[in-house]
């Protein structure tokens, strides 16, 4: 119900129950998404920060924080969110993956968000180059595997549909 009910108020109520019963990163992200759908940006940010207390390097949570900061039009919040997201690349969490051919793209998206913001030309160029290089690695390592596996429904949550 929290994910698919057509009424955002019902989705929010269901997400609150799920997050209270099991405050996992997934349920807290679900709550943040429901809060965002009702226009509660501050509540969504609180839910995302709570999710990061559970798992500080969780890329799906971090990219939501970047997107939220971008919506809020607060350049300092955006920079902090992007820096926190990109910092995950230097962790073992990021570098040692059980499926090394699956390249996460959240840090590249974060760089693009900051490049769209109020940064100087040199910073914008650096961010764009880093994002393009990262997406290039994704194209080289992940896309061929997903395409090979597409006939069987995809691979590890990736499919043709998720790449569009």
MMTF fields as JSON, N, C-alpha, C and O atoms, coordinates in Angstrom:
{
  "mmtfVersion": "1.0.0",
  "mmtfProducer": "UNKNOWN",
  "numBonds": 655,
  "numAtoms": 656,
  "numGroups": 164,
  "numChains": 1,
  "numModels": 1,
  "chainsPerModel": [1],
  "groupsPerChain": [164],
  "chainIdList": ["A"],
  "bondAtomList": [4, 2, 8, 6, 12, 10, 16, 14, 20, 18, 24, 22, 28, 26, 32, 30, 36, 34, 40, 38, 44, 42, 48, 46, 52, 50, 56, 54, 60, 58, 64, 62, 68, 66, 72, 70, 76, 74, 80, 78, 84, 82, 88, 86, 92, 90, 96, 94, 100, 98, 104, 102, 108, 106, 112, 110, 116, 114, 120, 118, 124, 122, 128, 126, 132, 130, 136, 134, 140, 138, 144, 142, 148, 146, 152, 150, 156, 154, 160, 158, 164, 162, 168, 166, 172, 170, 176, 174, 180, 178, 184, 182, 188, 186, 192, 190, 196, 194, 200, 198, 204, 202, 208, 206, 212, 210, 216, 214, 220, 218, 224, 222, 228, 226, 232, 230, 236, 234, 240, 238, 244, 242, 248, 246, 252, 250, 256, 254, 260, 258, 264, 262, 268, 266, 272, 270, 276, 274, 280, 278, 284, 282, 288, 286, 292, 290, 296, 294, 300, 298, 304, 302, 308, 306, 312, 310, 316, 314, 320, 318, 324, 322, 328, 326, 332, 330, 336, 334, 340, 338, 344, 342, 348, 346, 352, 350, 356, 354, 360, 358, 364, 362, 368, 366, 372, 370, 376, 374, 380, 378, 384, 382, 388, 386, 392, 390, 396, 394, 400, 398, 404, 402, 408, 406, 412, 410, 416, 414, 420, 418, 424, 422, 428, 426, 432, 430, 436, 434, 440, 438, 444, 442, 448, 446, 452, 450, 456, 454, 460, 458, 464, 462, 468, 466, 472, 470, 476, 474, 480, 478, 484, 482, 488, 486, 492, 490, 496, 494, 500, 498, 504, 502, 508, 506, 512, 510, 516, 514, 520, 518, 524, 522, 528, 526, 532, 530, 536, 534, 540, 538, 544, 542, 548, 546, 552, 550, 556, 554, 560, 558, 564, 562, 568, 566, 572, 570, 576, 574, 580, 578, 584, 582, 588, 586, 592, 590, 596, 594, 600, 598, 604, 602, 608, 606, 612, 610, 616, 614, 620, 618, 624, 622, 628, 626, 632, 630, 636, 634, 640, 638, 644, 642, 648, 646, 652, 650],
  "bondOrderList": [1, 1, 1, 1, 1, 1, 1, 1, 1, 1, 1, 1, 1, 1, 1, 1, 1, 1, 1, 1, 1, 1, 1, 1, 1, 1, 1, 1, 1, 1, 1, 1, 1, 1, 1, 1, 1, 1, 1, 1, 1, 1, 1, 1, 1, 1, 1, 1, 1, 1, 1, 1, 1, 1, 1, 1, 1, 1, 1, 1, 1, 1, 1, 1, 1, 1, 1, 1, 1, 1, 1, 1, 1, 1, 1, 1, 1, 1, 1, 1, 1, 1, 1, 1, 1, 1, 1, 1, 1, 1, 1, 1, 1, 1, 1, 1, 1, 1, 1, 1, 1, 1, 1, 1, 1, 1, 1, 1, 1, 1, 1, 1, 1, 1, 1, 1, 1, 1, 1, 1, 1, 1, 1, 1, 1, 1, 1, 1, 1, 1, 1, 1, 1, 1, 1, 1, 1, 1, 1, 1, 1, 1, 1, 1, 1, 1, 1, 1, 1, 1, 1, 1, 1, 1, 1, 1, 1, 1, 1, 1, 1, 1, 1],
  "groupList": [{"groupName": "UNK", "atomNameList": ["N", "CA", "C", "O"], "elementList": ["N", "C", "C", "O"], "formalChargeList": [0, 0, 0, 0], "bondAtomList": [1, 0, 2, 1, 3, 2], "bondOrderList": [1, 1, 2], "singleLetterCode": "X", "chemCompType": "L-PEPTIDE LINKING"}],
  "groupTypeList": [0, 0, 0, 0, 0, 0, 0, 0, 0, 0, 0, 0, 0, 0, 0, 0, 0, 0, 0, 0, 0, 0, 0, 0, 0, 0, 0, 0, 0, 0, 0, 0, 0, 0, 0, 0, 0, 0, 0, 0, 0, 0, 0, 0, 0, 0, 0, 0, 0, 0, 0, 0, 0, 0, 0, 0, 0, 0, 0, 0, 0, 0, 0, 0, 0, 0, 0, 0, 0, 0, 0, 0, 0, 0, 0, 0, 0, 0, 0, 0, 0, 0, 0, 0, 0, 0, 0, 0, 0, 0, 0, 0, 0, 0, 0, 0, 0, 0, 0, 0, 0, 0, 0, 0, 0, 0, 0, 0, 0, 0, 0, 0, 0, 0, 0, 0, 0, 0, 0, 0, 0, 0, 0, 0, 0, 0, 0, 0, 0, 0, 0, 0, 0, 0, 0, 0, 0, 0, 0, 0, 0, 0, 0, 0, 0, 0, 0, 0, 0, 0, 0, 0, 0, 0, 0, 0, 0, 0, 0, 0, 0, 0, 0, 0],
  "groupIdList": [1, 2, 3, 4, 5, 6, 7, 8, 9, 10, 11, 12, 13, 14, 15, 16, 17, 18, 19, 20, 21, 22, 23, 24, 25, 26, 27, 28, 29, 30, 31, 32, 33, 34, 35, 36, 37, 38, 39, 40, 41, 42, 43, 44, 45, 46, 47, 48, 49, 50, 51, 52, 53, 54, 55, 56, 57, 58, 59, 60, 61, 62, 63, 64, 65, 66, 67, 68, 69, 70, 71, 72, 73, 74, 75, 76, 77, 78, 79, 80, 81, 82, 83, 84, 85, 86, 87, 88, 89, 90, 91, 92, 93, 94, 95, 96, 97, 98, 99, 100, 101, 102, 103, 104, 105, 106, 107, 108, 109, 110, 111, 112, 113, 114, 115, 116, 117, 118, 119, 120, 121, 122, 123, 124, 125, 126, 127, 128, 129, 130, 131, 132, 133, 134, 135, 136, 137, 138, 139, 140, 141, 142, 143, 144, 145, 146, 147, 148, 149, 150, 151, 152, 153, 154, 155, 156, 157, 158, 159, 160, 161, 162, 163, 164],
  "secStructList": [7, 6, 6, 6, 7, 1, 7, 2, 2, 2, 2, 2, 2, 2, 2, 2, 2, 2, 2, 2, 2, 7, 7, 7, 2, 2, 2, 2, 2, 2, 2, 2, 2, 2, 2, 2, 2, 6, 6, 7, 2, 2, 2, 2, 2, 2, 2, 2, 2, 2, 2, 2, 2, 2, 7, 6, 6, 7, 2, 2, 2, 2, 2, 2, 2, 2, 2, 2, 2, 2, 2, 2, 6, 7, 2, 2, 2, 2, 2, 2, 2, 2, 2, 2, 2, 2, 2, 4, 4, 4, 1, 2, 2, 2, 2, 1, 7, 1, 1, 6, 6, 7, 7, 7, 7, 2, 2, 2, 2, 2, 2, 2, 2, 2, 2, 2, 1, 1, 7, 7, 2, 2, 2, 2, 2, 2, 2, 2, 2, 2, 2, 2, 2, 2, 2, 2, 2, 2, 0, 0, 0, 0, 0, 2, 2, 2, 2, 2, 2, 4, 4, 4, 6, 7, 5, 6, 6, 5, 7, 6, 4, 4, 4, 7],
  "xCoordList": [0.818, 0.0, 0.859, 0.533, 1.937, 2.777, 3.437, 3.802, 3.59, 4.268, 3.298, 3.59, 2.147, 1.329, -0.072, -0.748, -0.523, -1.89, -2.006, -1.099, -3.1, -3.228, -3.375, -3.089, -3.809, -4.012, -2.732, -2.314, -2.091, -0.845, -0.999, -0.042, -2.178, -2.403, -2.379, -1.829, -2.97, -2.948, -1.523, -1.073, -0.809, 0.584, 1.413, 2.229, 1.195, 1.949, 1.63, 2.541, 0.363, -0.021, 0.589, 1.089, 0.547, 1.113, 2.629, 3.207, 3.266, 4.723, 5.122, 6.138, 4.34, 4.622, 4.559, 5.407, 3.56, 3.423, 4.616, 5.181, 4.995, 6.117, 7.416, 8.174, 7.681, 8.919, 8.952, 10.013, 7.795, 7.748, 7.95, 8.632, 7.358, 7.473, 8.842, 9.342, 9.449, 10.787, 11.517, 11.377, 12.302, 12.976, 14.217, 15.326, 14.015, 15.103, 15.319, 14.484, 16.429, 16.672, 15.578, 15.128, 15.147, 14.089, 12.787, 12.16, 12.373, 11.123, 11.237, 10.274, 12.391, 12.573, 12.635, 12.168, 13.209, 13.171, 11.74, 11.321, 10.995, 9.587, 8.811, 7.984, 9.081, 8.454, 8.859, 8.014, 10.13, 10.6, 9.912, 9.506, 9.781, 9.1, 7.641, 7.13, 6.973, 5.57, 5.438, 4.516, 6.347, 6.336, 6.577, 5.923, 7.497, 7.785, 6.564, 6.273, 5.856, 4.653, 3.562, 2.711, 3.582, 2.594, 3.139, 2.461, 4.368, 4.95, 5.719, 6.115, 5.939, 6.656, 8.147, 8.651, 8.85, 10.272, 11.082, 12.007, 10.745, 11.477, 11.298, 12.255, 10.09, 9.846, 10.591, 11.14, 10.613, 11.342, 12.834, 13.484, 13.359, 14.782, 15.061, 16.069, 14.186, 14.365, 14.356, 15.173, 13.441, 13.364, 14.631, 15.136, 15.14, 16.369, 17.565, 18.407, 17.64, 18.751, 18.666, 19.692, 17.461, 17.286, 17.746, 18.395, 17.428, 17.878, 19.399, 19.986, 20.044, 21.508, 22.144, 23.315, 21.401, 21.916, 21.953, 22.813, 21.027, 21.001, 22.134, 22.816, 22.329, 23.351, 23.924, 23.371, 25.022, 25.558, 26.034, 26.171, 26.288, 26.796, 25.76, 26.118, 24.512, 23.465, 23.213, 22.638, 23.644, 23.567, 22.141, 21.908, 21.174, 19.807, 19.256, 18.484, 19.654, 19.232, 19.973, 19.371, 21.268, 22.071, 21.621, 21.568, 21.296, 20.887, 19.54, 19.281, 18.68, 17.414, 17.674, 16.98, 18.681, 19.041, 19.575, 19.287, 20.339, 20.833, 19.655, 19.587, 18.737, 17.573, 16.728, 16.211, 16.592, 15.823, 16.51, 15.853, 17.821, 18.57, 18.475, 18.411, 18.464, 18.33, 16.958, 16.852, 15.908, 14.554, 14.447, 13.723, 15.165, 15.071, 15.811, 15.661, 16.602, 17.353, 18.3, 18.54, 18.835, 19.824, 21.185, 21.493, 22.013, 23.287, 24.228, 24.98, 24.197, 25.065, 24.607, 25.432, 23.301, 22.767, 23.071, 23.407, 22.954, 23.256, 24.718, 25.035, 25.604, 27.036, 27.35, 28.097, 26.783, 27.022, 26.505, 27.183, 25.312, 24.729, 25.562, 25.794, 26.008, 26.831, 28.171, 28.623, 28.812, 30.104, 29.983, 30.854, 28.894, 28.689, 28.476, 28.994, 27.723, 27.455, 28.731, 29.035, 29.475, 30.707, 31.757, 32.566, 31.751, 32.72, 32.58, 33.537, 31.422, 31.213, 32.148, 32.519, 32.534, 33.427, 34.759, 35.403, 35.178, 36.469, 36.345, 37.332, 35.156, 34.949, 35.034, 34.854, 35.308, 35.293, 33.895, 33.728, 32.896, 31.486, 31.252, 30.526, 31.874, 31.701, 32.652, 32.253, 33.883, 34.91, 34.843, 35.278, 34.301, 34.212, 32.743, 32.012, 32.341, 30.941, 30.846, 31.738, 29.762, 29.597, 29.418, 29.749, 28.897, 28.761, 29.557, 28.983, 30.873, 31.718, 31.374, 31.741, 30.67, 30.311, 29.143, 28.855, 28.466, 27.375, 27.942, 28.261, 28.063, 28.631, 27.501, 26.611, 27.52, 26.476, 26.603, 27.713, 25.485, 25.509, 25.113, 25.129, 24.763, 24.291, 25.318, 24.952, 26.601, 27.606, 27.791, 28.151, 27.548, 27.644, 26.467, 26.633, 25.276, 24.098, 24.287, 23.877, 24.907, 25.147, 26.065, 25.833, 27.093, 27.998, 27.239, 27.457, 26.361, 25.586, 24.679, 24.505, 24.101, 23.242, 24.033, 23.555, 25.238, 26.057, 26.522, 26.606, 26.822, 27.246, 26.128, 26.403, 24.866, 23.737, 23.57, 22.944, 24.145, 24.001, 24.959, 25.5, 25.149, 25.963, 27.424, 27.91, 28.106, 29.54, 30.242, 29.645, 31.517, 32.293, 32.525, 32.289, 32.985, 33.19, 34.192, 33.97, 35.293, 36.305, 35.721, 35.946, 34.972, 34.339, 33.297, 33.206, 32.516, 31.491, 32.138, 31.661, 33.213, 33.905, 34.454, 34.33, 35.062, 35.594, 34.475, 34.614, 33.378, 32.252, 31.677, 31.369, 31.535, 30.997, 31.932, 31.475, 33.238, 34.201, 34.15, 34.189, 34.063, 33.995, 32.71, 32.73, 31.607, 30.324, 30.36, 29.926, 30.867, 30.937, 31.849, 31.528, 32.973, 33.871, 33.173, 33.307, 32.435, 31.71, 30.633, 30.51, 29.847, 28.818, 29.46, 28.879, 30.65, 31.378, 31.747, 31.637, 32.191, 32.506, 31.242, 31.287, 30.12, 28.841, 28.505, 28.099, 28.678, 28.374, 29.287, 28.847, 30.545, 31.497, 31.302, 31.445, 30.977, 30.946, 29.545, 29.345, 28.58, 27.257, 26.329, 25.657, 26.289, 25.337, 25.498, 24.49, 26.707, 26.806, 26.258, 25.609, 26.514, 26.006, 24.481, 23.834, 23.913, 22.454, 21.829, 20.811, 22.425, 21.888, 21.945, 21.019, 23.035, 23.14, 22.092, 21.577, 21.783, 20.839, 19.389, 18.475, 19.17, 17.831, 16.789, 15.632, 17.177, 16.207, 15.692, 14.583, 16.489, 16.064, 15.46, 15.285, 15.14, 14.511, 15.47, 15.06, 16.723, 17.685, 18.676, 18.804, 19.379, 20.425, 20.541, 20.777, 20.382, 20.589, 19.831, 20.377, 18.597, 17.78, 17.929, 17.2, 18.84, 19.047, 18.367, 18.366, 17.796, 17.166, 17.194, 17.61, 16.751, 16.667, 15.813, 16.127, 14.735, 13.829, 14.506, 14.235, 15.379, 16.03, 17.112, 17.526, 17.578, 18.63, 18.063, 18.824, 16.741, 16.16, 15.867, 15.374],
  "yCoordList": [-1.199, 0.0, 1.258, 2.233, 1.243, 2.435, 2.794, 3.95, 1.849, 2.097, 2.346, 3.151, 1.672, 1.663, 2.234, 2.421, 2.514, 3.024, 4.366, 5.192, 4.598, 5.847, 7.101, 8.201, 6.964, 8.121, 8.39, 7.536, 9.57, 9.862, 9.877, 9.589, 10.206, 10.21, 8.784, 8.534, 7.857, 6.447, 5.91, 5.181, 6.271, 5.836, 6.332, 5.592, 7.594, 8.167, 7.431, 7.074, 7.202, 6.5, 5.099, 4.658, 4.414, 3.059, 3.087, 2.203, 4.086, 4.21, 4.504, 4.0, 5.306, 5.59, 4.301, 4.066, 3.474, 2.201, 1.3, 0.692, 1.214, 0.353, 0.829, 0.017, 2.141, 2.681, 2.551, 2.321, 2.696, 2.549, 1.086, 0.792, 0.177, -1.246, -1.816, -2.666, -1.351, -1.797, -0.617, -0.36, 0.111, 1.314, 0.994, 1.42, 0.243, -0.105, 1.043, 1.94, 1.007, 2.058, 2.061, 3.124, 0.882, 0.795, 1.408, 2.173, 1.086, 1.643, 3.138, 3.878, 3.583, 5.021, 5.8, 6.936, 5.195, 5.839, 5.897, 6.9, 4.827, 4.791, 5.906, 6.582, 6.088, 7.169, 8.52, 9.402, 8.692, 9.957, 10.236, 11.368, 9.214, 9.384, 9.789, 10.651, 9.167, 9.495, 10.911, 11.638, 11.301, 12.667, 13.683, 14.725, 13.382, 14.264, 14.405, 15.497, 13.313, 13.347, 14.23, 14.738, 14.414, 15.29, 16.695, 17.542, 16.95, 18.284, 18.569, 19.712, 17.57, 17.764, 17.514, 16.429, 18.529, 18.396, 18.194, 17.383, 18.924, 18.794, 17.398, 16.807, 16.877, 15.522, 14.491, 13.536, 14.677, 13.756, 13.776, 12.731, 14.958, 15.066, 14.357, 13.662, 14.524, 13.834, 12.314, 11.611, 11.816, 10.368, 9.86, 8.79, 10.622, 10.21, 10.227, 9.33, 11.234, 11.298, 10.165, 9.643, 9.785, 8.624, 7.359, 6.513, 7.214, 6.051, 6.006, 4.925, 7.17, 7.207, 6.884, 6.507, 7.024, 6.567, 5.029, 4.436, 4.402, 2.944, 2.455, 1.483, 3.134, 2.75, 4.015, 4.522, 4.534, 5.834, 5.9, 6.992, 4.753, 4.742, 4.28, 3.935, 4.264, 3.739, 4.695, 5.769, 4.3, 5.178, 5.537, 6.693, 4.618, 5.034, 6.11, 6.972, 6.054, 7.078, 8.384, 9.458, 8.287, 9.492, 10.249, 11.479, 9.526, 10.229, 10.902, 11.946, 10.332, 11.007, 12.302, 13.298, 12.281, 13.498, 14.558, 15.744, 14.139, 15.073, 15.665, 16.879, 14.825, 15.3, 16.257, 17.249, 15.955, 16.812, 18.169, 19.21, 18.15, 19.403, 20.213, 21.441, 19.541, 20.235, 20.901, 22.028, 20.223, 20.795, 22.0, 22.953, 21.949, 23.027, 24.29, 25.351, 24.17, 25.312, 25.917, 27.124, 25.085, 25.52, 25.022, 23.841, 25.913, 25.458, 24.83, 23.914, 25.313, 24.721, 23.307, 22.405, 23.113, 21.774, 20.83, 19.666, 21.322, 20.504, 20.095, 18.928, 21.033, 20.725, 19.683, 18.736, 19.859, 18.897, 17.506, 16.504, 17.45, 16.161, 15.481, 14.273, 16.257, 15.686, 15.216, 14.119, 16.033, 15.639, 14.359, 13.49, 14.252, 13.046, 11.83, 10.747, 12.011, 10.911, 10.481, 9.289, 11.425, 11.116, 10.499, 9.682, 10.884, 10.341, 8.833, 8.164, 8.297, 6.847, 6.099, 4.957, 6.731, 6.072, 5.66, 4.728, 6.336, 6.018, 4.965, 4.64, 4.437, 3.444, 2.02, 1.778, 1.105, -0.317, -0.721, -1.578, -0.098, -0.353, -0.234, -1.033, 0.768, 1.038, 0.189, -0.368, 0.089, -0.551, -2.068, -2.709, -2.652, -4.101, -4.485, -4.479, -4.815, -5.178, -6.667, -7.249, -7.271, -8.704, -8.983, -10.069, -8.005, -8.115, -6.955, -5.914, -7.134, -6.017, -5.463, -4.334, -6.251, -5.751, -4.772, -4.107, -4.671, -3.699, -2.401, -2.32, -1.406, -0.123, 0.799, 1.121, 1.229, 2.139, 3.498, 3.972, 4.115, 5.39, 6.592, 7.724, 6.366, 7.469, 8.583, 9.758, 8.231, 9.273, 10.105, 11.28, 9.499, 10.243, 11.218, 12.37, 10.731, 11.601, 12.773, 13.897, 12.504, 13.568, 14.648, 15.842, 14.218, 15.192, 16.061, 17.27, 15.439, 16.2, 17.213, 18.325, 16.842, 17.773, 18.988, 20.116, 18.771, 19.897, 20.726, 21.95, 20.069, 20.801, 21.717, 22.774, 21.311, 22.159, 23.347, 24.349, 23.216, 24.264, 25.413, 25.605, 26.16, 27.376, 27.076, 27.394, 26.467, 26.224, 26.938, 27.238, 27.198, 27.853, 26.954, 25.747, 27.547, 26.814, 25.677, 24.583, 25.917, 24.867, 23.688, 22.531, 23.986, 22.916, 22.185, 20.959, 22.93, 22.307, 21.348, 20.228, 21.783, 20.932, 19.675, 18.581, 19.82, 18.67, 17.69, 16.485, 18.205, 17.347, 16.613, 15.424, 17.321, 16.696, 15.61, 14.547, 15.876, 14.871, 13.623, 12.5, 13.83, 12.692, 11.892, 10.661, 12.592, 11.901, 11.116, 9.965, 11.719, 11.035, 9.813, 8.757, 9.946, 8.794, 7.678, 6.505, 8.037, 7.04, 6.349, 5.124, 7.134, 6.527, 5.676, 4.681, 6.06, 5.247, 3.893, 2.87, 3.889, 2.62, 1.767, 0.555, 2.394, 1.683, 1.077, -0.082, 1.864, 1.371, 0.213, -0.727, 0.272, -0.78, -2.055, -3.154, -1.923, -3.096, -3.641, -4.855, -2.755, -3.202, -3.459, -4.49, -2.529, -2.638, -3.937, -4.591, -4.348, -5.598, -6.803, -7.668, -6.862, -7.972, -7.95, -8.985, -6.779, -6.664, -7.043, -7.734, -6.602, -6.947, -8.453, -9.027, -9.087, -10.547, -11.269, -12.31, -10.729, -11.37, -10.936, -11.48, -9.982, -9.41, -10.45, -10.35, -11.421, -12.44, -13.226, -13.758, -13.3, -14.001, -13.061, -13.453, -11.841, -10.893, -9.908, -9.128, -9.914, -8.961, -9.651, -10.875, -8.84, -9.355, -8.449, -7.25, -9.003, -8.306, -6.992, -5.981, -7.005, -5.798, -4.842, -3.852, -5.104, -4.267, -4.944, -6.17, -4.143, -4.661, -3.568, -2.443, -3.897, -2.852, -1.696, -0.536, -2.001, -0.96, -0.033, 1.168, -0.548, 0.312, 1.18, 2.168, 0.831, 1.629, 2.72, 3.511, 2.787, 3.804, 5.066, 6.033],
  "zCoordList": [0.0, 0.0, 0.0, -0.677, 0.744, 0.864, -0.46, -0.673, -1.323, -2.593, -3.737, -4.621, -3.741, -4.946, -4.813, -5.825, -3.622, -3.481, -4.21, -4.113, -4.937, -5.706, -4.845, -5.318, -3.609, -2.729, -1.936, -1.154, -2.118, -1.414, 0.11, 0.828, 0.602, 2.054, 2.597, 3.67, 1.862, 2.263, 2.17, 3.054, 1.093, 0.963, 2.15, 2.699, 2.539, 3.66, 4.96, 5.706, 5.234, 6.467, 6.496, 7.53, 5.376, 5.297, 5.451, 6.083, 4.884, 5.004, 6.445, 6.923, 7.13, 8.552, 9.37, 10.231, 9.103, 9.819, 9.52, 10.429, 8.263, 7.869, 8.521, 9.052, 8.486, 9.043, 10.561, 11.143, 11.204, 12.661, 13.058, 14.039, 12.297, 12.6, 12.3, 13.036, 11.224, 10.833, 10.21, 9.015, 11.023, 10.507, 9.67, 9.996, 8.597, 7.683, 6.694, 6.581, 5.991, 4.987, 3.936, 3.509, 3.517, 2.505, 2.983, 2.251, 4.195, 4.718, 4.988, 4.789, 5.434, 5.675, 4.357, 4.288, 3.315, 1.986, 1.475, 0.897, 1.687, 1.3, 2.012, 1.4, 3.291, 4.055, 3.479, 3.319, 3.17, 2.595, 1.266, 1.0, 0.437, -0.851, -0.649, -1.363, 0.323, 0.599, 1.145, 0.776, 2.012, 2.546, 1.434, 1.385, 0.564, -0.565, -1.466, -1.955, -1.686, -2.528, -1.939, -2.669, -0.626, 0.018, 0.229, 0.81, -0.241, -0.165, 1.107, 1.337, 1.934, 3.201, 2.983, 3.275, 2.464, 2.19, 3.462, 3.482, 4.528, 5.786, 6.378, 6.878, 6.324, 6.819, 6.002, 6.551, 4.686, 3.813, 4.153, 4.197, 4.391, 4.75, 6.081, 6.208, 7.062, 8.346, 8.164, 8.758, 7.351, 7.119, 6.431, 6.769, 5.471, 4.781, 5.727, 5.683, 6.571, 7.529, 8.541, 8.975, 8.915, 9.801, 9.089, 9.704, 7.817, 7.042, 6.974, 7.0, 6.888, 6.821, 8.164, 8.213, 9.25, 10.541, 10.568, 11.22, 9.866, 9.768, 8.867, 9.191, 7.735, 6.756, 6.132, 5.156, 6.674, 6.24, 4.791, 4.239, 4.167, 2.79, 1.783, 0.657, 2.147, 1.28, 0.113, 0.294, -1.071, -2.245, -2.659, -3.012, -2.639, -2.981, -2.033, -2.452, -0.766, 0.19, -0.069, -0.074, -0.281, -0.517, -1.765, -1.755, -2.838, -4.062, -3.861, -4.459, -3.038, -2.727, -1.969, -2.17, -1.094, -0.364, -1.331, -1.172, -2.318, -3.35, -4.12, -4.31, -4.56, -5.319, -4.481, -4.994, -3.194, -2.3, -2.135, -2.154, -1.975, -1.853, -3.138, -3.094, -4.269, -5.55, -5.635, -6.118, -5.176, -5.179, -4.255, -4.542, -3.157, -2.171, -2.619, -2.013, -3.673, -4.222, -3.191, -3.199, -2.308, -1.318, -1.785, -1.629, -2.363, -2.935, -1.906, -2.239, -0.656, 0.368, 0.719, 0.868, 0.85, 1.137, -0.02, 0.198, -1.242, -2.411, -2.412, -2.642, -2.16, -2.148, -1.062, -1.308, 0.126, 1.211, 0.835, 1.063, 0.263, -0.115, -1.2, -1.147, -2.178, -3.253, -2.7, -3.027, -1.867, -1.312, -0.487, -0.543, 0.281, 1.081, 0.172, 0.447, -0.895, -1.82, -2.532, -2.588, -3.07, -3.805, -2.876, -3.316, -1.598, -0.645, -0.489, -0.099, -0.783, -0.677, -1.625, -1.352, -2.739, -3.701, -3.078, -3.562, -2.016, -1.399, -0.301, 0.358, -0.103, 0.952, 0.407, -0.786, 1.299, 0.951, 0.512, -0.355, 1.116, 0.791, -0.719, -1.31, -1.327, -2.763, -3.598, -4.621, -3.175, -3.993, -3.991, -4.948, -2.922, -2.83, -2.922, -1.932, -4.123, -4.353, -4.645, -5.261, -4.199, -4.446, -5.937, -6.412, -6.672, -8.129, -8.755, -9.073, -8.93, -9.364, -10.741, -11.067, -11.549, -12.875, -12.821, -13.816, -11.676, -11.527, -10.957, -9.771, -11.798, -11.407, -10.938, -11.725, -9.672, -9.197, -9.889, -10.13, -10.201, -10.927, -10.065, -10.549, -8.81, -7.97, -7.803, -7.778, -7.688, -7.506, -8.773, -8.703, -9.914, -11.172, -11.286, -11.689, -10.923, -10.93, -9.965, -10.257, -8.818, -7.841, -8.432, -8.243, -9.139, -9.767, -10.786, -10.864, -11.551, -12.537, -11.847, -12.345, -10.713, -9.966, -9.521, -9.637, -9.015, -8.581, -9.771, -9.68, -10.88, -12.085, -12.596, -13.165, -12.395, -12.788, -11.848, -12.194, -10.65, -9.637, -9.86, -10.949, -8.809, -8.909, -8.585, -7.5, -9.531, -9.396, -10.544, -11.578, -10.332, -11.366, -12.563, -12.507, -13.631, -14.884, -14.719, -15.238, -14.003, -13.826, -13.045, -13.4, -11.982, -11.2, -12.033, -11.981, -12.797, -13.641, -14.637, -14.824, -15.27, -16.245, -15.578, -16.128, -14.397, -13.67, -13.319, -13.526, -12.793, -12.409, -13.62, -13.542, -14.729, -15.936, -16.468, -16.887, -16.453, -16.913, -16.035, -16.538, -14.717, -13.799, -14.02, -14.012, -14.217, -14.434, -15.745, -15.789, -16.798, -18.094, -17.994, -18.539, -17.31, -17.138, -16.367, -16.713, -15.334, -14.546, -15.361, -15.325, -16.1, -16.948, -18.044, -18.478, -18.487, -19.464, -18.884, -19.559, -17.619, -16.951, -16.827, -17.042, -16.482, -16.402, -17.764, -17.854, -18.811, -20.165, -20.555, -21.217, -20.152, -20.504, -19.696, -20.232, -18.406, -17.526, -17.267, -17.252, -17.063, -16.639, -17.815, -17.867, -18.755, -19.86, -20.649, -20.917, -21.034, -21.801, -21.04, -21.628, -19.755, -18.956, -18.896, -19.056, -18.669, -18.595, -19.933, -19.968, -21.019, -22.336, -22.588, -23.16, -22.159, -22.318, -21.483, -21.89, -20.341, -19.43, -19.672, -19.051, -20.546, -20.732, -21.121, -20.713, -21.886, -22.298, -21.104, -21.138, -20.06, -18.854, -17.826, -16.672, -18.207, -17.287, -16.657, -15.797, -17.05, -16.499, -15.586, -15.587, -14.803, -13.929, -12.721, -12.865, -11.541, -10.271, -10.186, -9.745, -10.601, -10.511, -11.674, -11.75, -12.57, -13.748, -14.932, -15.043, -15.804, -17.016, -18.058, -17.779, -19.263, -20.295, -19.812, -20.082, -19.1, -18.628, -17.624, -17.635, -16.757, -15.766, -16.378, -15.77, -17.569, -18.221, -19.107, -19.664, -19.255, -20.14, -19.386, -19.968]
}
